[in-house]
mmCIF file of C-alpha atoms and ligand atoms in Angstrom:
data_model
loop_
_atom_site.group_PDB
_atom_site.id
_atom_site.type_symbol
_atom_site.label_atom_id
_atom_site.label_comp_id
_atom_site.label_asym_id
_atom_site.label_seq_id
_atom_site.Cartn_x
_atom_site.Cartn_y
_atom_site.Cartn_z
ATOM 1 C CA MET A 1 393.395 49.399 86.737
ATOM 2 C CA GLY A 2 396.908 49.755 88.076
ATOM 3 C CA ASN A 3 398.820 53.147 87.655
ATOM 4 C CA GLU A 4 402.409 52.152 88.387
ATOM 5 C CA ALA A 5 403.408 53.448 85.036
ATOM 6 C CA ILE A 6 402.519 56.911 85.715
ATOM 7 C CA TRP A 7 403.099 57.331 89.392
ATOM 8 C CA GLN A 8 406.357 58.716 90.806
ATOM 9 C CA GLU A 9 407.302 58.477 94.448
ATOM 10 C CA THR A 10 407.566 61.981 95.930
ATOM 11 C CA ILE A 11 409.538 62.259 99.306
ATOM 12 C CA THR A 12 407.680 64.329 102.006
ATOM 13 C CA ASN A 13 410.794 65.989 103.591
ATOM 14 C CA GLY A 14 411.054 65.469 107.301
ATOM 15 C CA ARG A 15 407.790 63.403 107.685
ATOM 16 C CA PHE A 16 409.664 60.879 110.003
ATOM 17 C CA ALA A 17 412.339 63.302 111.317
ATOM 18 C CA GLY A 18 413.352 62.389 114.872
ATOM 19 C CA LYS A 19 411.355 58.931 114.669
ATOM 20 C CA THR A 20 412.778 55.512 115.102
ATOM 21 C CA VAL A 21 410.711 53.098 113.130
ATOM 22 C CA VAL A 22 411.075 49.264 113.010
ATOM 23 C CA VAL A 23 410.562 47.675 109.622
ATOM 24 C CA THR A 24 410.538 43.815 109.273
ATOM 25 C CA GLY A 25 411.124 42.213 105.644
ATOM 26 C CA ALA A 26 413.243 45.385 105.045
ATOM 27 C CA ALA A 27 415.677 43.551 102.603
ATOM 28 C CA SER A 28 413.178 42.931 99.789
ATOM 29 C CA GLY A 29 410.137 44.135 98.138
ATOM 30 C CA ILE A 30 407.438 46.059 100.132
ATOM 31 C CA GLY A 31 409.416 46.078 103.334
ATOM 32 C CA GLN A 32 412.573 47.465 101.493
ATOM 33 C CA ALA A 33 410.490 50.151 99.760
ATOM 34 C CA THR A 34 409.005 51.040 103.171
ATOM 35 C CA ALA A 35 412.237 51.301 104.921
ATOM 36 C CA LEU A 36 413.780 53.535 102.171
ATOM 37 C CA ARG A 37 410.922 55.825 102.048
ATOM 38 C CA ILE A 38 410.902 56.438 105.902
ATOM 39 C CA ALA A 39 414.609 56.938 105.811
ATOM 40 C CA LYS A 40 414.487 59.357 103.063
ATOM 41 C CA GLU A 41 411.916 61.201 104.915
ATOM 42 C CA GLY A 42 414.228 61.638 108.073
ATOM 43 C CA GLY A 43 413.405 58.460 110.062
ATOM 44 C CA ARG A 44 416.004 56.154 111.698
ATOM 45 C CA VAL A 45 414.872 52.804 110.433
ATOM 46 C CA ILE A 46 415.624 49.464 112.416
ATOM 47 C CA ALA A 47 415.751 47.166 109.213
ATOM 48 C CA ALA A 48 415.009 43.658 110.261
ATOM 49 C CA ASP A 49 415.233 40.785 107.890
ATOM 50 C CA ILE A 50 416.313 37.069 107.856
ATOM 51 C CA SER A 51 418.719 37.696 104.903
ATOM 52 C CA LYS A 52 421.958 39.385 106.316
ATOM 53 C CA GLY A 53 423.436 39.382 102.797
ATOM 54 C CA ARG A 54 420.472 41.480 101.298
ATOM 55 C CA LEU A 55 420.511 43.831 104.369
ATOM 56 C CA ASP A 56 424.049 44.425 103.961
ATOM 57 C CA VAL A 57 423.604 45.495 100.344
ATOM 58 C CA LEU A 58 420.862 47.629 101.210
ATOM 59 C CA VAL A 59 422.901 49.398 103.948
ATOM 60 C CA GLU A 60 426.019 49.665 101.588
ATOM 61 C CA GLU A 61 423.920 51.241 98.730
ATOM 62 C CA ASN A 62 422.219 53.756 100.954
ATOM 63 C CA LYS A 63 425.126 55.162 103.140
ATOM 64 C CA SER A 64 423.507 58.523 103.542
ATOM 65 C CA LEU A 65 420.400 57.032 105.292
ATOM 66 C CA ALA A 66 419.846 55.935 108.722
ATOM 67 C CA LEU A 67 419.396 52.323 108.308
ATOM 68 C CA VAL A 68 420.341 49.986 111.271
ATOM 69 C CA PRO A 69 420.306 46.385 109.973
ATOM 70 C CA VAL A 70 419.367 43.563 112.183
ATOM 71 C CA ALA A 71 419.705 40.060 110.671
ATOM 72 C CA GLY A 72 417.777 37.106 112.030
ATOM 73 C CA ASP A 73 414.528 35.125 112.000
ATOM 74 C CA ILE A 74 411.973 37.473 113.210
ATOM 75 C CA SER A 75 409.798 34.575 114.550
ATOM 76 C CA THR A 76 412.520 33.981 117.194
ATOM 77 C CA GLU A 77 412.519 35.867 120.594
ATOM 78 C CA GLU A 78 416.319 36.317 120.053
ATOM 79 C CA THR A 79 415.764 38.311 116.974
ATOM 80 C CA VAL A 80 412.671 40.252 118.522
ATOM 81 C CA ALA A 81 415.166 41.295 121.392
ATOM 82 C CA ALA A 82 417.902 42.300 119.025
ATOM 83 C CA VAL A 83 415.490 44.509 117.294
ATOM 84 C CA VAL A 84 414.249 46.226 120.388
ATOM 85 C CA SER A 85 417.669 46.584 121.579
ATOM 86 C CA ALA A 86 418.939 48.263 118.348
ATOM 87 C CA ALA A 87 416.084 50.766 118.726
ATOM 88 C CA GLY A 88 417.401 51.877 122.159
ATOM 89 C CA GLY A 89 414.473 52.670 124.301
ATOM 90 C CA ARG A 90 412.063 54.303 121.900
ATOM 91 C CA ILE A 91 410.059 52.972 118.996
ATOM 92 C CA ASP A 92 407.763 55.451 117.391
ATOM 93 C CA ALA A 93 406.302 53.156 114.749
ATOM 94 C CA LEU A 94 406.432 49.627 113.578
ATOM 95 C CA ALA A 95 405.741 48.098 110.140
ATOM 96 C CA ASN A 96 405.269 44.231 110.246
ATOM 97 C CA VAL A 97 405.843 43.557 106.625
ATOM 98 C CA ALA A 98 407.886 40.152 106.644
ATOM 99 C CA GLY A 99 405.716 37.352 105.272
ATOM 100 C CA ILE A 100 405.689 34.288 103.182
ATOM 101 C CA MET A 101 403.238 32.765 100.749
ATOM 102 C CA ASP A 102 401.770 29.219 100.712
ATOM 103 C CA ASP A 103 401.397 26.850 97.798
ATOM 104 C CA PHE A 104 397.616 27.698 97.120
ATOM 105 C CA ALA A 105 396.565 24.295 98.738
ATOM 106 C CA PRO A 106 392.939 24.112 99.820
ATOM 107 C CA ILE A 107 392.314 22.627 103.362
ATOM 108 C CA HIS A 108 392.124 18.981 102.364
ATOM 109 C CA GLU A 109 395.685 19.251 100.724
ATOM 110 C CA VAL A 110 397.342 21.253 103.454
ATOM 111 C CA ASP A 111 400.697 20.247 104.569
ATOM 112 C CA ASP A 112 401.435 20.503 108.200
ATOM 113 C CA GLU A 113 404.803 21.777 107.915
ATOM 114 C CA LEU A 114 404.119 24.560 105.467
ATOM 115 C CA TRP A 115 400.927 25.399 107.571
ATOM 116 C CA ASP A 116 403.237 25.771 110.594
ATOM 117 C CA ARG A 117 405.692 27.892 108.771
ATOM 118 C CA VAL A 118 403.138 30.230 107.416
ATOM 119 C CA PHE A 119 401.720 30.830 110.667
ATOM 120 C CA ARG A 120 404.975 31.180 112.500
ATOM 121 C CA ILE A 121 406.225 33.846 110.191
ATOM 122 C CA ASN A 122 402.989 35.603 109.096
ATOM 123 C CA VAL A 123 401.247 35.607 112.658
ATOM 124 C CA THR A 124 403.394 34.542 115.559
ATOM 125 C CA ALA A 125 406.288 36.653 114.545
ATOM 126 C CA LEU A 126 403.970 39.585 114.162
ATOM 127 C CA MET A 127 402.471 39.013 117.570
ATOM 128 C CA ARG A 128 405.852 38.547 119.383
ATOM 129 C CA LEU A 129 407.531 41.605 118.021
ATOM 130 C CA THR A 130 404.453 43.713 118.468
ATOM 131 C CA ARG A 131 404.264 42.317 122.120
ATOM 132 C CA ALA A 132 407.737 43.541 122.692
ATOM 133 C CA VAL A 133 407.244 46.891 121.145
ATOM 134 C CA VAL A 134 403.934 48.078 122.677
ATOM 135 C CA PRO A 135 405.296 48.608 126.293
ATOM 136 C CA LEU A 136 407.827 51.141 124.793
ATOM 137 C CA MET A 137 404.822 52.825 122.927
ATOM 138 C CA LEU A 138 402.615 52.814 126.079
ATOM 139 C CA GLU A 139 405.522 54.379 128.024
ATOM 140 C CA ALA A 140 405.654 57.147 125.343
ATOM 141 C CA GLY A 141 401.841 57.470 125.072
ATOM 142 C CA THR A 142 402.066 57.373 121.364
ATOM 143 C CA GLY A 143 402.834 54.981 118.633
ATOM 144 C CA SER A 144 401.698 53.713 115.295
ATOM 145 C CA VAL A 145 401.719 50.159 113.962
ATOM 146 C CA VAL A 146 400.996 48.894 110.492
ATOM 147 C CA ASN A 147 400.484 45.228 109.843
ATOM 148 C CA VAL A 148 400.753 44.025 106.262
ATOM 149 C CA SER A 149 397.974 41.542 105.598
ATOM 150 C CA SER A 150 396.835 40.759 101.922
ATOM 151 C CA GLU A 151 393.933 40.821 99.663
ATOM 152 C CA ALA A 152 393.783 37.124 101.050
ATOM 153 C CA GLY A 153 393.241 38.843 104.416
ATOM 154 C CA ILE A 154 389.879 40.080 103.118
ATOM 155 C CA ARG A 155 388.536 37.503 100.538
ATOM 156 C CA GLY A 156 388.809 33.782 99.897
ATOM 157 C CA SER A 157 390.031 33.681 96.414
ATOM 158 C CA ALA A 158 393.623 35.018 96.461
ATOM 159 C CA ALA A 159 395.769 32.206 97.933
ATOM 160 C CA GLY A 160 395.660 28.728 99.740
ATOM 161 C CA ALA A 161 393.926 27.838 103.074
ATOM 162 C CA ALA A 162 397.090 28.539 105.214
ATOM 163 C CA TYR A 163 398.001 31.814 103.726
ATOM 164 C CA THR A 164 394.365 32.977 103.634
ATOM 165 C CA ALA A 165 393.857 32.171 107.315
ATOM 166 C CA SER A 166 396.976 33.658 108.391
ATOM 167 C CA LYS A 167 396.243 36.969 106.744
ATOM 168 C CA HIS A 168 392.767 36.976 108.255
ATOM 169 C CA ALA A 169 394.509 36.514 111.629
ATOM 170 C CA VAL A 170 396.588 39.613 110.851
ATOM 171 C CA VAL A 171 393.504 41.624 110.488
ATOM 172 C CA GLY A 172 392.084 40.298 113.765
ATOM 173 C CA LEU A 173 395.221 41.004 115.658
ATOM 174 C CA THR A 174 395.125 44.483 114.220
ATOM 175 C CA ARG A 175 391.518 45.259 115.178
ATOM 176 C CA ASN A 176 391.905 43.769 118.615
ATOM 177 C CA SER A 177 394.935 45.902 119.353
ATOM 178 C CA ALA A 178 393.174 48.904 118.017
ATOM 179 C CA VAL A 179 390.544 48.524 120.405
ATOM 180 C CA MET A 180 392.784 47.714 123.455
ATOM 181 C CA TYR A 181 395.373 50.446 122.841
ATOM 182 C CA GLY A 182 393.271 53.214 121.083
ATOM 183 C CA PRO A 183 392.558 55.063 124.339
ATOM 184 C CA LYS A 184 396.229 54.974 125.309
ATOM 185 C CA GLY A 185 397.413 56.833 122.164
ATOM 186 C CA LEU A 186 398.345 53.962 120.104
ATOM 187 C CA ARG A 187 397.161 53.353 116.592
ATOM 188 C CA PHE A 188 397.027 49.879 114.816
ATOM 189 C CA ASN A 189 396.064 49.682 111.039
ATOM 190 C CA THR A 190 396.438 47.097 108.321
ATOM 191 C CA VAL A 191 397.413 47.424 104.672
ATOM 192 C CA ALA A 192 396.103 44.709 102.298
ATOM 193 C CA PRO A 193 398.234 44.751 99.291
ATOM 194 C CA GLY A 194 396.907 43.393 95.969
ATOM 195 C CA PRO A 195 399.492 41.878 93.543
ATOM 196 C CA THR A 196 402.822 43.671 93.900
ATOM 197 C CA PHE A 197 406.175 43.105 91.982
ATOM 198 C CA THR A 198 408.385 41.753 94.700
ATOM 199 C CA GLY A 199 410.691 38.878 95.415
ATOM 200 C CA ILE A 200 407.869 36.771 97.119
ATOM 201 C CA GLU A 201 407.619 33.282 95.932
ATOM 202 C CA ALA A 202 404.348 31.138 95.458
ATOM 203 C CA THR A 203 404.075 27.741 93.882
ATOM 204 C CA PHE A 204 400.587 26.690 92.239
ATOM 205 C CA ALA A 205 400.773 23.103 93.506
ATOM 206 C CA SER A 206 397.019 22.313 93.736
ATOM 207 C CA GLN A 207 394.904 21.086 90.796
ATOM 208 C CA LEU A 208 391.762 22.177 92.569
ATOM 209 C CA ALA A 209 393.124 25.693 93.257
ATOM 210 C CA THR A 210 394.321 26.105 89.674
ATOM 211 C CA GLU A 211 390.728 25.080 88.310
ATOM 212 C CA ARG A 212 388.885 27.223 90.888
ATOM 213 C CA LEU A 213 391.243 30.323 91.350
ATOM 214 C CA VAL A 214 392.857 30.929 88.069
ATOM 215 C CA PRO A 215 389.540 31.986 86.360
ATOM 216 C CA LEU A 216 388.563 34.240 89.070
ATOM 217 C CA MET A 217 391.963 35.810 89.107
ATOM 218 C CA GLU A 218 391.890 36.249 85.383
ATOM 219 C CA ALA A 219 388.714 38.022 85.653
ATOM 220 C CA ASN A 220 389.401 40.279 88.460
ATOM 221 C CA VAL A 221 393.055 40.755 89.458
ATOM 222 C CA PRO A 222 394.525 44.221 88.422
ATOM 223 C CA THR A 223 398.034 45.084 87.086
ATOM 224 C CA PRO A 224 400.595 44.440 89.767
ATOM 225 C CA ALA A 225 401.811 47.512 91.654
ATOM 226 C CA ASN A 226 405.267 48.434 92.330
ATOM 227 C CA ALA A 227 406.571 47.982 96.001
ATOM 228 C CA SER A 228 407.023 51.710 96.313
ATOM 229 C CA GLN A 229 403.161 52.168 95.716
ATOM 230 C CA LEU A 230 402.606 49.934 98.747
ATOM 231 C CA ALA A 231 405.223 51.815 100.827
ATOM 232 C CA ALA A 232 403.112 55.041 100.020
ATOM 233 C CA SER A 233 400.029 53.494 101.680
ATOM 234 C CA ILE A 234 402.063 51.999 104.514
ATOM 235 C CA THR A 235 403.969 55.196 105.343
ATOM 236 C CA PHE A 236 400.735 57.254 105.296
ATOM 237 C CA LEU A 237 399.108 55.166 108.068
ATOM 238 C CA LEU A 238 402.534 54.886 109.898
ATOM 239 C CA SER A 239 403.070 58.600 109.936
ATOM 240 C CA ASP A 240 401.179 61.427 111.784
ATOM 241 C CA ASP A 241 398.944 61.789 108.581
ATOM 242 C CA GLY A 242 397.430 58.632 109.822
ATOM 243 C CA THR A 243 395.946 60.490 112.906
ATOM 244 C CA ASN A 244 392.368 59.446 113.377
ATOM 245 C CA LEU A 245 392.851 56.194 111.684
ATOM 246 C CA ASN A 246 392.751 53.148 114.111
ATOM 247 C CA GLY A 247 391.715 49.739 113.154
ATOM 248 C CA ALA A 248 391.380 50.343 109.500
ATOM 249 C CA VAL A 249 392.061 47.782 106.821
ATOM 250 C CA LEU A 250 393.250 49.709 103.778
ATOM 251 C CA ALA A 251 393.198 47.588 100.529
ATOM 252 C CA SER A 252 396.009 49.065 98.547
ATOM 253 C CA ASP A 253 395.106 46.904 95.507
ATOM 254 C CA GLY A 254 394.290 49.246 92.501
ATOM 255 C CA GLY A 255 390.618 48.637 93.211
ATOM 256 C CA TRP A 256 390.518 44.727 93.268
ATOM 257 C CA SER A 257 388.568 44.611 96.625
ATOM 258 C CA ALA A 258 385.909 46.662 95.067
ATOM 259 C CA ILE A 259 384.904 44.145 92.534
HETATM 260 N N1 NAD B 301 403.871 40.759 96.593
HETATM 261 C C1 NAD B 301 402.605 40.678 96.821
HETATM 262 O O1 NAD B 301 401.893 40.443 95.664
HETATM 263 C C2 NAD B 301 401.835 40.756 98.058
HETATM 264 C C3 NAD B 301 400.514 40.680 97.931
HETATM 265 C C4 NAD B 301 399.897 40.644 99.347
HETATM 266 C C5 NAD B 301 400.643 40.517 100.414
HETATM 267 N N2 NAD B 301 401.953 40.620 100.459
HETATM 268 C C6 NAD B 301 402.538 40.586 101.699
HETATM 269 O O2 NAD B 301 403.523 41.637 101.750
HETATM 270 C C7 NAD B 301 404.480 41.341 102.633
HETATM 271 C C8 NAD B 301 406.014 41.614 101.959
HETATM 272 O O3 NAD B 301 406.098 40.689 101.035
HETATM 273 P P1 NAD B 301 406.883 41.081 99.600
HETATM 274 O O4 NAD B 301 405.970 40.771 98.406
HETATM 275 O O5 NAD B 301 407.686 42.288 99.734
HETATM 276 O O6 NAD B 301 407.900 39.756 99.701
HETATM 277 P P2 NAD B 301 409.523 39.636 99.533
HETATM 278 O O7 NAD B 301 409.696 38.067 99.556
HETATM 279 O O8 NAD B 301 410.045 40.486 98.478
HETATM 280 O O9 NAD B 301 409.942 40.276 100.879
HETATM 281 C C9 NAD B 301 409.710 39.660 102.195
HETATM 282 C C10 NAD B 301 410.995 39.821 103.071
HETATM 283 O O10 NAD B 301 410.732 39.185 104.351
HETATM 284 C C11 NAD B 301 411.830 38.410 104.640
HETATM 285 N N3 NAD B 301 411.439 37.288 105.579
HETATM 286 C C12 NAD B 301 410.820 36.234 105.328
HETATM 287 N N4 NAD B 301 410.765 35.367 106.475
HETATM 288 C C13 NAD B 301 411.409 36.056 107.419
HETATM 289 C C14 NAD B 301 411.714 35.761 108.737
HETATM 290 N N5 NAD B 301 411.367 34.684 109.246
HETATM 291 N N6 NAD B 301 412.350 36.719 109.564
HETATM 292 C C15 NAD B 301 412.712 37.805 108.918
HETATM 293 N N7 NAD B 301 412.551 38.227 107.674
HETATM 294 C C16 NAD B 301 411.795 37.301 106.936
HETATM 295 C C17 NAD B 301 412.426 37.837 103.402
HETATM 296 O O11 NAD B 301 413.810 37.707 103.640
HETATM 297 C C18 NAD B 301 412.293 39.114 102.499
HETATM 298 O O12 NAD B 301 413.359 39.968 102.370
HETATM 299 C C19 NAD B 301 404.225 39.785 103.031
HETATM 300 O O13 NAD B 301 403.659 39.835 104.343
HETATM 301 C C20 NAD B 301 403.228 39.423 102.075
HETATM 302 O O14 NAD B 301 402.489 38.317 102.480
HETATM 303 C C21 NAD B 301 402.580 40.764 99.248
#
């Protein structure tokens, strides 16, 4: 399992030409790979992230690409408004990628502060930004949204209680929106990444989780993918090639979910 050693990203020229695409978490990992892939394929990317420093480096290193940085905490209405304003009245696609991990705690060890932070960033921020973007898509009669969940959004053995519940919530939000807005020309899909080499941080703080999850993971988890492999799955669903896909949960995980 895992084919990152032999896979090379191939740009589809013009796939996002003329499109404005919002990508959150654009300053690292899967979000950054997604933003770069879209921009290389002709899209104008509103690149949102809490790290102004890493966004500035991204823009500086890719001057030829149409990357519009918006720095701020995406769980605040202030940053949501700044993202919509930077787009300038039209958003063709939205990739909700920003997210954080938990500490693998099972429910009896859950810390309120971490639970709230995980839900605020993984779920509430995604809801708020999508709530602000959908009216523009309804006005245009078209739009594609990809929400990044996780293997933890489709199984119980990939993280702690908070992250697992938050990523299941992402799947639920995606499916509800697919049903609500499908007849209006909007598509909502989920990508559930397996392990991927990125900057995401996770501490394994729970002894129960270590005893229970580590053997399951050692038996099943595939070789981690590269962020650009996840960008390939996300941009497929974001682009017009995703036509006829609405409410799908695409496990991009080297086959883990098939086990
Ligand atoms: N890496 C994996 O193995 C993996 C597996 C499954 C799911 N995911 C999911 O993929 C998504 C991307 O994660 P990644 O692995 O690329 O991690 P990453 O840490 O490399 O990138 C996440 C980015 O989101 C940004 N961010 C965090 N909180 C933010 C906030 N409040 N406002 C704005 N930006 C914020 C960070 O600054 C960072 O640049 C996440 O939703 C994560 O849960 C990752």
